[in-house]
Coordinates of C-alpha atoms in Angstrom, one line a residue:
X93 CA 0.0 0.0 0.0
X94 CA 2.8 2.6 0.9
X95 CA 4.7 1.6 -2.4
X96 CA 1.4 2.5 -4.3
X97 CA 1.1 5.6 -2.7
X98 CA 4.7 6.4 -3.2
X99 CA 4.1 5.8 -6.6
X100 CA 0.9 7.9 -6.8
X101 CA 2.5 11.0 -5.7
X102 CA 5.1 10.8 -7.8
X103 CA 3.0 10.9 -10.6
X104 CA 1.2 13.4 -9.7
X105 CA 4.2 15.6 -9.4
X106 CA 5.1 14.8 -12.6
X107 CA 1.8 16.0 -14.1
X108 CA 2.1 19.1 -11.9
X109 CA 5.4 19.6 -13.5
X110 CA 4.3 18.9 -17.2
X111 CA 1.0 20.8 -17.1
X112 CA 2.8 24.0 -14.8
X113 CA 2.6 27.7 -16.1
X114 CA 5.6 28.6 -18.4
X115 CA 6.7 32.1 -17.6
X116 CA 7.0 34.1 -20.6
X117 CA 9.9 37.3 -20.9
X118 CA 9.5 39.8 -23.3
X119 CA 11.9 42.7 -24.4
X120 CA 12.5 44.7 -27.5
X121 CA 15.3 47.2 -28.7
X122 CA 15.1 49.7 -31.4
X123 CA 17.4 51.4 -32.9
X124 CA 17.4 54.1 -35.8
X125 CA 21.0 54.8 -37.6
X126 CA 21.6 57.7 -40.4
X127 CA 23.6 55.6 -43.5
X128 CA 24.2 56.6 -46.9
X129 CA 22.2 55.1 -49.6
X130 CA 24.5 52.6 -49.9
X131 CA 25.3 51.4 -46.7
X132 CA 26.0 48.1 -45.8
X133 CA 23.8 46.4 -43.3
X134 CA 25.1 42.9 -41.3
X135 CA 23.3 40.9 -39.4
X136 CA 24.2 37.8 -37.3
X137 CA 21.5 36.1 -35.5
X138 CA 20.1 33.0 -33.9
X139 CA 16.8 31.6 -33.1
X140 CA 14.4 34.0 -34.5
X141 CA 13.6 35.8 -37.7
X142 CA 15.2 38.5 -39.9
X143 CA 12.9 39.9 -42.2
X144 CA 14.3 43.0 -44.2
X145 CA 11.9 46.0 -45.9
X146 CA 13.5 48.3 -48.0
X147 CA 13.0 52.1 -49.0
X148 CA 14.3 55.2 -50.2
X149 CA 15.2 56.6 -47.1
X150 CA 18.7 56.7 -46.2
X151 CA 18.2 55.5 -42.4
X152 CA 18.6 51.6 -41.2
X153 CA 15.7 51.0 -38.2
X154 CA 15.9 48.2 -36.5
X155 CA 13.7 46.9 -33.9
X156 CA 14.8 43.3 -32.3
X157 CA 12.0 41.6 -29.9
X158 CA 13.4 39.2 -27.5
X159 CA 11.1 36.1 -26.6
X160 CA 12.1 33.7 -23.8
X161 CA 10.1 31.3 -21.6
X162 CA 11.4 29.7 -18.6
X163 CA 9.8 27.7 -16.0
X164 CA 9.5 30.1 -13.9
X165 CA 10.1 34.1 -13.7
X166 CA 13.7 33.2 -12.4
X167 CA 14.6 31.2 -14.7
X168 CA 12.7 33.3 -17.7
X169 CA 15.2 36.2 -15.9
X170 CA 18.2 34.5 -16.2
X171 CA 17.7 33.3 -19.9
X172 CA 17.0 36.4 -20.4
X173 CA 20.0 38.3 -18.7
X174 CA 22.2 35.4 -20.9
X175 CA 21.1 37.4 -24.6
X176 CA 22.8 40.7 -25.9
X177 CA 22.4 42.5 -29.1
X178 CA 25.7 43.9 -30.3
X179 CA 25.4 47.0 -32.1
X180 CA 28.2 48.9 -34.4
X181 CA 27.1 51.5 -36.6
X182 CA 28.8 54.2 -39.0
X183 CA 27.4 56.1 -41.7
X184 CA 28.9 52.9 -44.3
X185 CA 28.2 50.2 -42.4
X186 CA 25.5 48.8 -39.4
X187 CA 26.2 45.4 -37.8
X188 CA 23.8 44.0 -35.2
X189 CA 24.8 40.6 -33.8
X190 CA 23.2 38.3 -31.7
X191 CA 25.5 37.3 -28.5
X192 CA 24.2 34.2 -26.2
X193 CA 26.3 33.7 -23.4
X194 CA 27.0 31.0 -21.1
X195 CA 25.4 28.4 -22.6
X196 CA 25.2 26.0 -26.0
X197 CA 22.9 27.7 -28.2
X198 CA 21.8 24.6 -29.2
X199 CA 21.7 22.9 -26.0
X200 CA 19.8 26.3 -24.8
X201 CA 17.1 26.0 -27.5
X202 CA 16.3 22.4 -26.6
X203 CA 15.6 23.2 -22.9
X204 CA 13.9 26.3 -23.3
X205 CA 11.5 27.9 -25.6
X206 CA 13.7 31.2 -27.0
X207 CA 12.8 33.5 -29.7
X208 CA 15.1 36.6 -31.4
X209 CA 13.5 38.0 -34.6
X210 CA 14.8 41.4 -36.4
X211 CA 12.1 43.6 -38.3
X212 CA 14.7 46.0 -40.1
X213 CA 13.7 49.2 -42.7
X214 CA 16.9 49.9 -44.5
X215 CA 17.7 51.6 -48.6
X216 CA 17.2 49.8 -51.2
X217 CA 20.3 51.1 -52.8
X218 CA 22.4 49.8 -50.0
X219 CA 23.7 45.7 -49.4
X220 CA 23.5 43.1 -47.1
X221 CA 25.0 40.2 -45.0
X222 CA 22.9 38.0 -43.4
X223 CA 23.4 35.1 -41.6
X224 CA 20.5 33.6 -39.5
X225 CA 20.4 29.8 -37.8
X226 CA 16.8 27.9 -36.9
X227 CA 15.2 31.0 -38.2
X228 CA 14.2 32.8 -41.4
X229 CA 15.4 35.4 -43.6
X230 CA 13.3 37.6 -45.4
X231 CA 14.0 40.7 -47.7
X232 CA 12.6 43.0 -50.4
X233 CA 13.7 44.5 -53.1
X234 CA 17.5 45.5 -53.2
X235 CA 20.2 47.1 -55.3
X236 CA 23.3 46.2 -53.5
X237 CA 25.4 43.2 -52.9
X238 CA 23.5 40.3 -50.7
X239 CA 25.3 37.5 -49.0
X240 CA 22.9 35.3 -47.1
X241 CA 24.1 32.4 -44.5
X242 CA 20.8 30.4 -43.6
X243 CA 20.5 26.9 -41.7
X244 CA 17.1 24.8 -40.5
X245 CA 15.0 28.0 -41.5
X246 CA 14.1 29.3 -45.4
X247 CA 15.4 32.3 -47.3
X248 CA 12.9 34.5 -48.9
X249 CA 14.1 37.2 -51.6
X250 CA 11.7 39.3 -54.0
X251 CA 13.8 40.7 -56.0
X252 CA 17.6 41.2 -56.0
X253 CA 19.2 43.9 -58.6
X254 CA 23.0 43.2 -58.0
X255 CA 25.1 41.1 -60.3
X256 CA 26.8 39.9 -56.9
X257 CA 24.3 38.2 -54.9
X258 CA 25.5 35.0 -52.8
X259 CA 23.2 32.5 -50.8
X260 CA 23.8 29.4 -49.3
X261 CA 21.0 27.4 -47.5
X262 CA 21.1 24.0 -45.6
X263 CA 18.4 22.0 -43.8
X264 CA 15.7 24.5 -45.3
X265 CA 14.1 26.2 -47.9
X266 CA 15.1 29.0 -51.0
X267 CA 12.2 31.1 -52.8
X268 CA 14.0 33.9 -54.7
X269 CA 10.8 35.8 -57.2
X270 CA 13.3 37.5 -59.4
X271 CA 17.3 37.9 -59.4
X272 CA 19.9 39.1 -61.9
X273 CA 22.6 37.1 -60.8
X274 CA 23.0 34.3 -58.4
X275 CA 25.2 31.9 -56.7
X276 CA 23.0 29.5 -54.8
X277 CA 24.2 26.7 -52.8
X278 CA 21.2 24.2 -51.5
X279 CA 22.1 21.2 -48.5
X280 CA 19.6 19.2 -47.7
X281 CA 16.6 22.1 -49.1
X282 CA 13.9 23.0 -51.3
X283 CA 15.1 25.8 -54.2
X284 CA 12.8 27.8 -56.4
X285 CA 13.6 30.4 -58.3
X286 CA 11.0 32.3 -60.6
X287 CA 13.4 34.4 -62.7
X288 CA 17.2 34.7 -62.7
X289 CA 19.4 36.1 -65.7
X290 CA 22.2 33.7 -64.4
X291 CA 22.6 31.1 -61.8
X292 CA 25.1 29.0 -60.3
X293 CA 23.8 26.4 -58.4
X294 CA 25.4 24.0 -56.3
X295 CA 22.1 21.2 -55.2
X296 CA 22.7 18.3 -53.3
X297 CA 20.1 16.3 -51.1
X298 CA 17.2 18.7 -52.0
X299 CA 14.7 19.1 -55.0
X300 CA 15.0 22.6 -57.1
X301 CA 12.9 24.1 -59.3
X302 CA 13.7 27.2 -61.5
X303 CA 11.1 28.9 -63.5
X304 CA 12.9 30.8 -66.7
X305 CA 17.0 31.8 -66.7
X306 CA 19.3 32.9 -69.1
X307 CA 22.7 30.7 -68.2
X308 CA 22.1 28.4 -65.2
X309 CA 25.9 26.4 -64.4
X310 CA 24.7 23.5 -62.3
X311 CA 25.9 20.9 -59.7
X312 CA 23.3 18.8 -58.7
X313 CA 23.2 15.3 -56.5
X314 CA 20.9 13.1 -55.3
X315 CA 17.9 15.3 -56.1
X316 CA 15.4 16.2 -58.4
X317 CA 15.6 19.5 -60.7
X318 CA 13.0 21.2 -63.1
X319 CA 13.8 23.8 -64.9
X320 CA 11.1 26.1 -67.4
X321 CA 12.6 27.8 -70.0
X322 CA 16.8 28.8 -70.3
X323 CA 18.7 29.8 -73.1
X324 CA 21.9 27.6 -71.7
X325 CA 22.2 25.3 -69.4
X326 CA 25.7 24.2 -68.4
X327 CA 26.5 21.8 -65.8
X328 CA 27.0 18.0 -63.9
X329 CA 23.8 15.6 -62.8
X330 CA 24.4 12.9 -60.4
X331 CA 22.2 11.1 -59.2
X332 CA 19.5 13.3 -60.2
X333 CA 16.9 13.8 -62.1
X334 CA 16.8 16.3 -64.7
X335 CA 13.5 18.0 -66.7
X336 CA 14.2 21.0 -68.7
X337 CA 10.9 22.2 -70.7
X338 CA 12.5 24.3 -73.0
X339 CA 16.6 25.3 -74.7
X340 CA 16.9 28.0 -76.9
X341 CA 20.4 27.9 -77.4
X342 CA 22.5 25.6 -75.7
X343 CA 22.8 22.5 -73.4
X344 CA 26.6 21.0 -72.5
X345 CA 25.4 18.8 -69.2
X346 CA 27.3 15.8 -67.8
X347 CA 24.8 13.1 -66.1
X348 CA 24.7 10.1 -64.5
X349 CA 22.8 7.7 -62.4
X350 CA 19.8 10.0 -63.3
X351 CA 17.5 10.4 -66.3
X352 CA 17.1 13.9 -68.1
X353 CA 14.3 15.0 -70.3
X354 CA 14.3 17.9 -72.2
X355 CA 10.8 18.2 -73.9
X356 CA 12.1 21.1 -76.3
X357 CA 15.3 22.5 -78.1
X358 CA 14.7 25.8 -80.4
X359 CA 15.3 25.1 -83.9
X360 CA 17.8 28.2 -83.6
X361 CA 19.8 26.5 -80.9
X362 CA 23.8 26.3 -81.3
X363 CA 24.7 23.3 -79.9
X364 CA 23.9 20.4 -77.8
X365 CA 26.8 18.0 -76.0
X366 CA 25.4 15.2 -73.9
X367 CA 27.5 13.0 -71.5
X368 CA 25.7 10.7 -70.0
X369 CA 26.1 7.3 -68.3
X370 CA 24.1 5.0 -66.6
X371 CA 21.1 6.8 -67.7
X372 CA 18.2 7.4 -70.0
X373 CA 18.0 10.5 -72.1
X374 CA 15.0 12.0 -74.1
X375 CA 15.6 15.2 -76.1
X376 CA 12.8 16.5 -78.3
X377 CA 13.9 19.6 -81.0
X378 CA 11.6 21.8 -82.3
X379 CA 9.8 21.2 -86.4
X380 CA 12.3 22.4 -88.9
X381 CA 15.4 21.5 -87.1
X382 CA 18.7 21.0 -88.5
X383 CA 21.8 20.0 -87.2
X384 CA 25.3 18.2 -87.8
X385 CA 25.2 14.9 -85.6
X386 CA 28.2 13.0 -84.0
X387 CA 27.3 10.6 -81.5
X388 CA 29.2 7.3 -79.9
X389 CA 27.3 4.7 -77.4
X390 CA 28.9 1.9 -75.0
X391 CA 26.2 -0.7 -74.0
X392 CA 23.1 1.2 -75.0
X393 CA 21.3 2.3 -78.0
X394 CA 20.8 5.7 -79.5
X395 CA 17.2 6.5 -81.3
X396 CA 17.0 9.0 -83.8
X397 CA 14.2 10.8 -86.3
X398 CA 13.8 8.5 -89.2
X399 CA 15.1 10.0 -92.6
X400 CA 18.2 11.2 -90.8
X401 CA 21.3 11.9 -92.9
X402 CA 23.3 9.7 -91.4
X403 CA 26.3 7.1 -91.3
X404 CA 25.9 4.3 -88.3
X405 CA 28.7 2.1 -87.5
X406 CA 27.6 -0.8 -85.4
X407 CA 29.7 -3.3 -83.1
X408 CA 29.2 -5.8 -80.4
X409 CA 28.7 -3.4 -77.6
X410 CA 28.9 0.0 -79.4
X411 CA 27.9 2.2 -82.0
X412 CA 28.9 5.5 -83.4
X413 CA 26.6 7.4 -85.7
X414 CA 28.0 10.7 -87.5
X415 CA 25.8 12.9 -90.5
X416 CA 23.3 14.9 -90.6
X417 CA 19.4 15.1 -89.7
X418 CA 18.5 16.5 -92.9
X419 CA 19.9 18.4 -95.8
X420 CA 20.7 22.0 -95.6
X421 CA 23.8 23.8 -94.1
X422 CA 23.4 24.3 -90.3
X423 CA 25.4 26.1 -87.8
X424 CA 24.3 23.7 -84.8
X425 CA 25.7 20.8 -83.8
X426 CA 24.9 17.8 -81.5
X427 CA 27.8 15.1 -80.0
X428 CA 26.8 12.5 -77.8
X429 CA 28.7 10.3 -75.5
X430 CA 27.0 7.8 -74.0
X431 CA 27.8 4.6 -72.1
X432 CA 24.9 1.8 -70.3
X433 CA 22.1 3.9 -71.0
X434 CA 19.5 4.6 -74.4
X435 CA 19.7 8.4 -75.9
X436 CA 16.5 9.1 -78.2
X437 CA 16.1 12.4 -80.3
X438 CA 12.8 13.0 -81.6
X439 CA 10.6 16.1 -83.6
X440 CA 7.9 17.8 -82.2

């Protein structure tokens, strides 16, 4: 009987324990800083949001809310007593960092609930640095330079004007609308990008998605990428999957271990050069098309339209096929490497 009620009141003072008020901490810290227009803003931060609106003014506001909840107000206090805002500011440049002392971050954030997030107004002629951990990143519109450092949270950009724009995102998400030039680098995360003159993109362990570029030089493995419409697309595919809706100009892409189906090359395209192996590859040019061919396989077959201009020479295990696809002079060109895999080009 004493055992049992031993046990009872144990478990009740777990329950009191589990289903105990939280005390909750609040503080916030604004700060207003004259800049030129083309200030650079830095921020370093933790735990929390940064989400960046620009204007014409030529002041950087920032206003940081601080979030923590302890199990009681002592322990809210001395959470709270642990986090500092660094601020150094200059008419060029405004840094604002995120200091957490005495403890792991991470160890901190797993015992405790904590929240930092930055609501910052700066120009949108000036630049940014950014880089945020378990939180997100978003900005507006912005002419400068952007260098974004983002991990277990997602970057969010509208539009970014710069021909220098850097981002690198792991364990979370990319959604850029509109950039002219950017060098993305996705870990373990979603990318999608609506519009981008030219991208390099370094994806691995993620699925991306770009809606219509001008160059795109890509890395991809062991994910999935569609891309809309892009006048060249550059690159090596492994382990991956590659769609491509439309080429106007050029594709040079090594792949393997991944199929890749392009479902339409210009007829005004310059050249196509694929390398692929252990893989399946459907290419589909547009009505009208004419091009110089010069193609080899190793333990797979290569399809291609009926009526071709073309000499095959056939062995055990490979075959090479060399012409053209119809008569005519053409400028564009297609070669074709290939090894354990089938190529088919077809007209549509």
């Amino acid at each position: 009987m004493l055992k049992s009620v031993v046990v009872l009141t144990l478990a009740l003072g777990i329950s009191l324990q589990v289903f105990a008020k939280r005390e909750e901490l609040t503080r916030t810290i604004h700060k207003e800083y004259i800049v030129e227009p083309d200030a650079m803003l830095k921020v370093a931060n933790k735990f929390g949001k940064v989400h960046i609106t620009t204007d014409n003014s030529n002041a950087i506001v920032i206003d940081v809310e601080i979030k923590v909840e302890g199990r009681n107000a002592d322990k809210a206090q001395q959470i709270m007593d642990r986090i500092h805002i660094d601020f150094n500011a200059g008419p060029k440049q405004v840094e604002a960092s995120t200091q957490i002392g005495n403890s792991g971050s991470v160890t901190m954030k797993n015992t405790e609930d904590l929240e930092i997030n930055y609501t910052i107004t700066m120009p949108q002629r000036g630049s940014v640095d950014i880089e945020n951990k378990f939180g997100d990143v978003f900005i507006t519109e912005i002419d400068g330079t952007t260098n974004f450092q983002v991990s277990y949270g997602s970057l969010v950009a509208q539009k970014l004007n710069s021909e220098r724009n850097t981002a690198v995102v792991k364990f979370g998400s990319a959604d850029i609308t509109e950039a002219l030039y950017l060098d993305l680098t996705s870990k373990y995360s979603g990318t999608h990008v609506k519009k981008v003159k030219l991208l390099e993109l370094d994806s691995q362990y993620g699925d991306s998605e770009i809606g219509a570029a001008g160059r795109i030089n890509i890395s991809s493995g062991y994910d999935d990428v569609e891309i809309g419409a892009v006048a060249e697309l550059l690159g090596t595919v492994k382990f991956s999957d590659l769609n491509v809706k439309a080429i106007t100009q050029k594709y040079d892409v090594k792949n393997s271990y991944g199929d890749v189906d392009i479902e339409f090359i210009s007829k005004d395209f310059r050249e196509v050069r694929v390398h692929s192996s252990f893989a399946d590859v459907d290419i589909y040019f547009e009505q009208g098309s004419n091009f110089t061919l010069d193609a080899t396989m190793k333990f797979g077959d290569i399809n291609i339209p009926s009526g071709a201009e073309v000499r095959r020479d056939e062995g055990n295990t490979s075959e090479s096929i060399t012409g053209k696809l119809r008569e005519g002079q053409t400028k564009s060109i297609v070669v074709i490497v290939g090894s354990y895999g089938d190529i088919s080009l077809g007209i549509k």
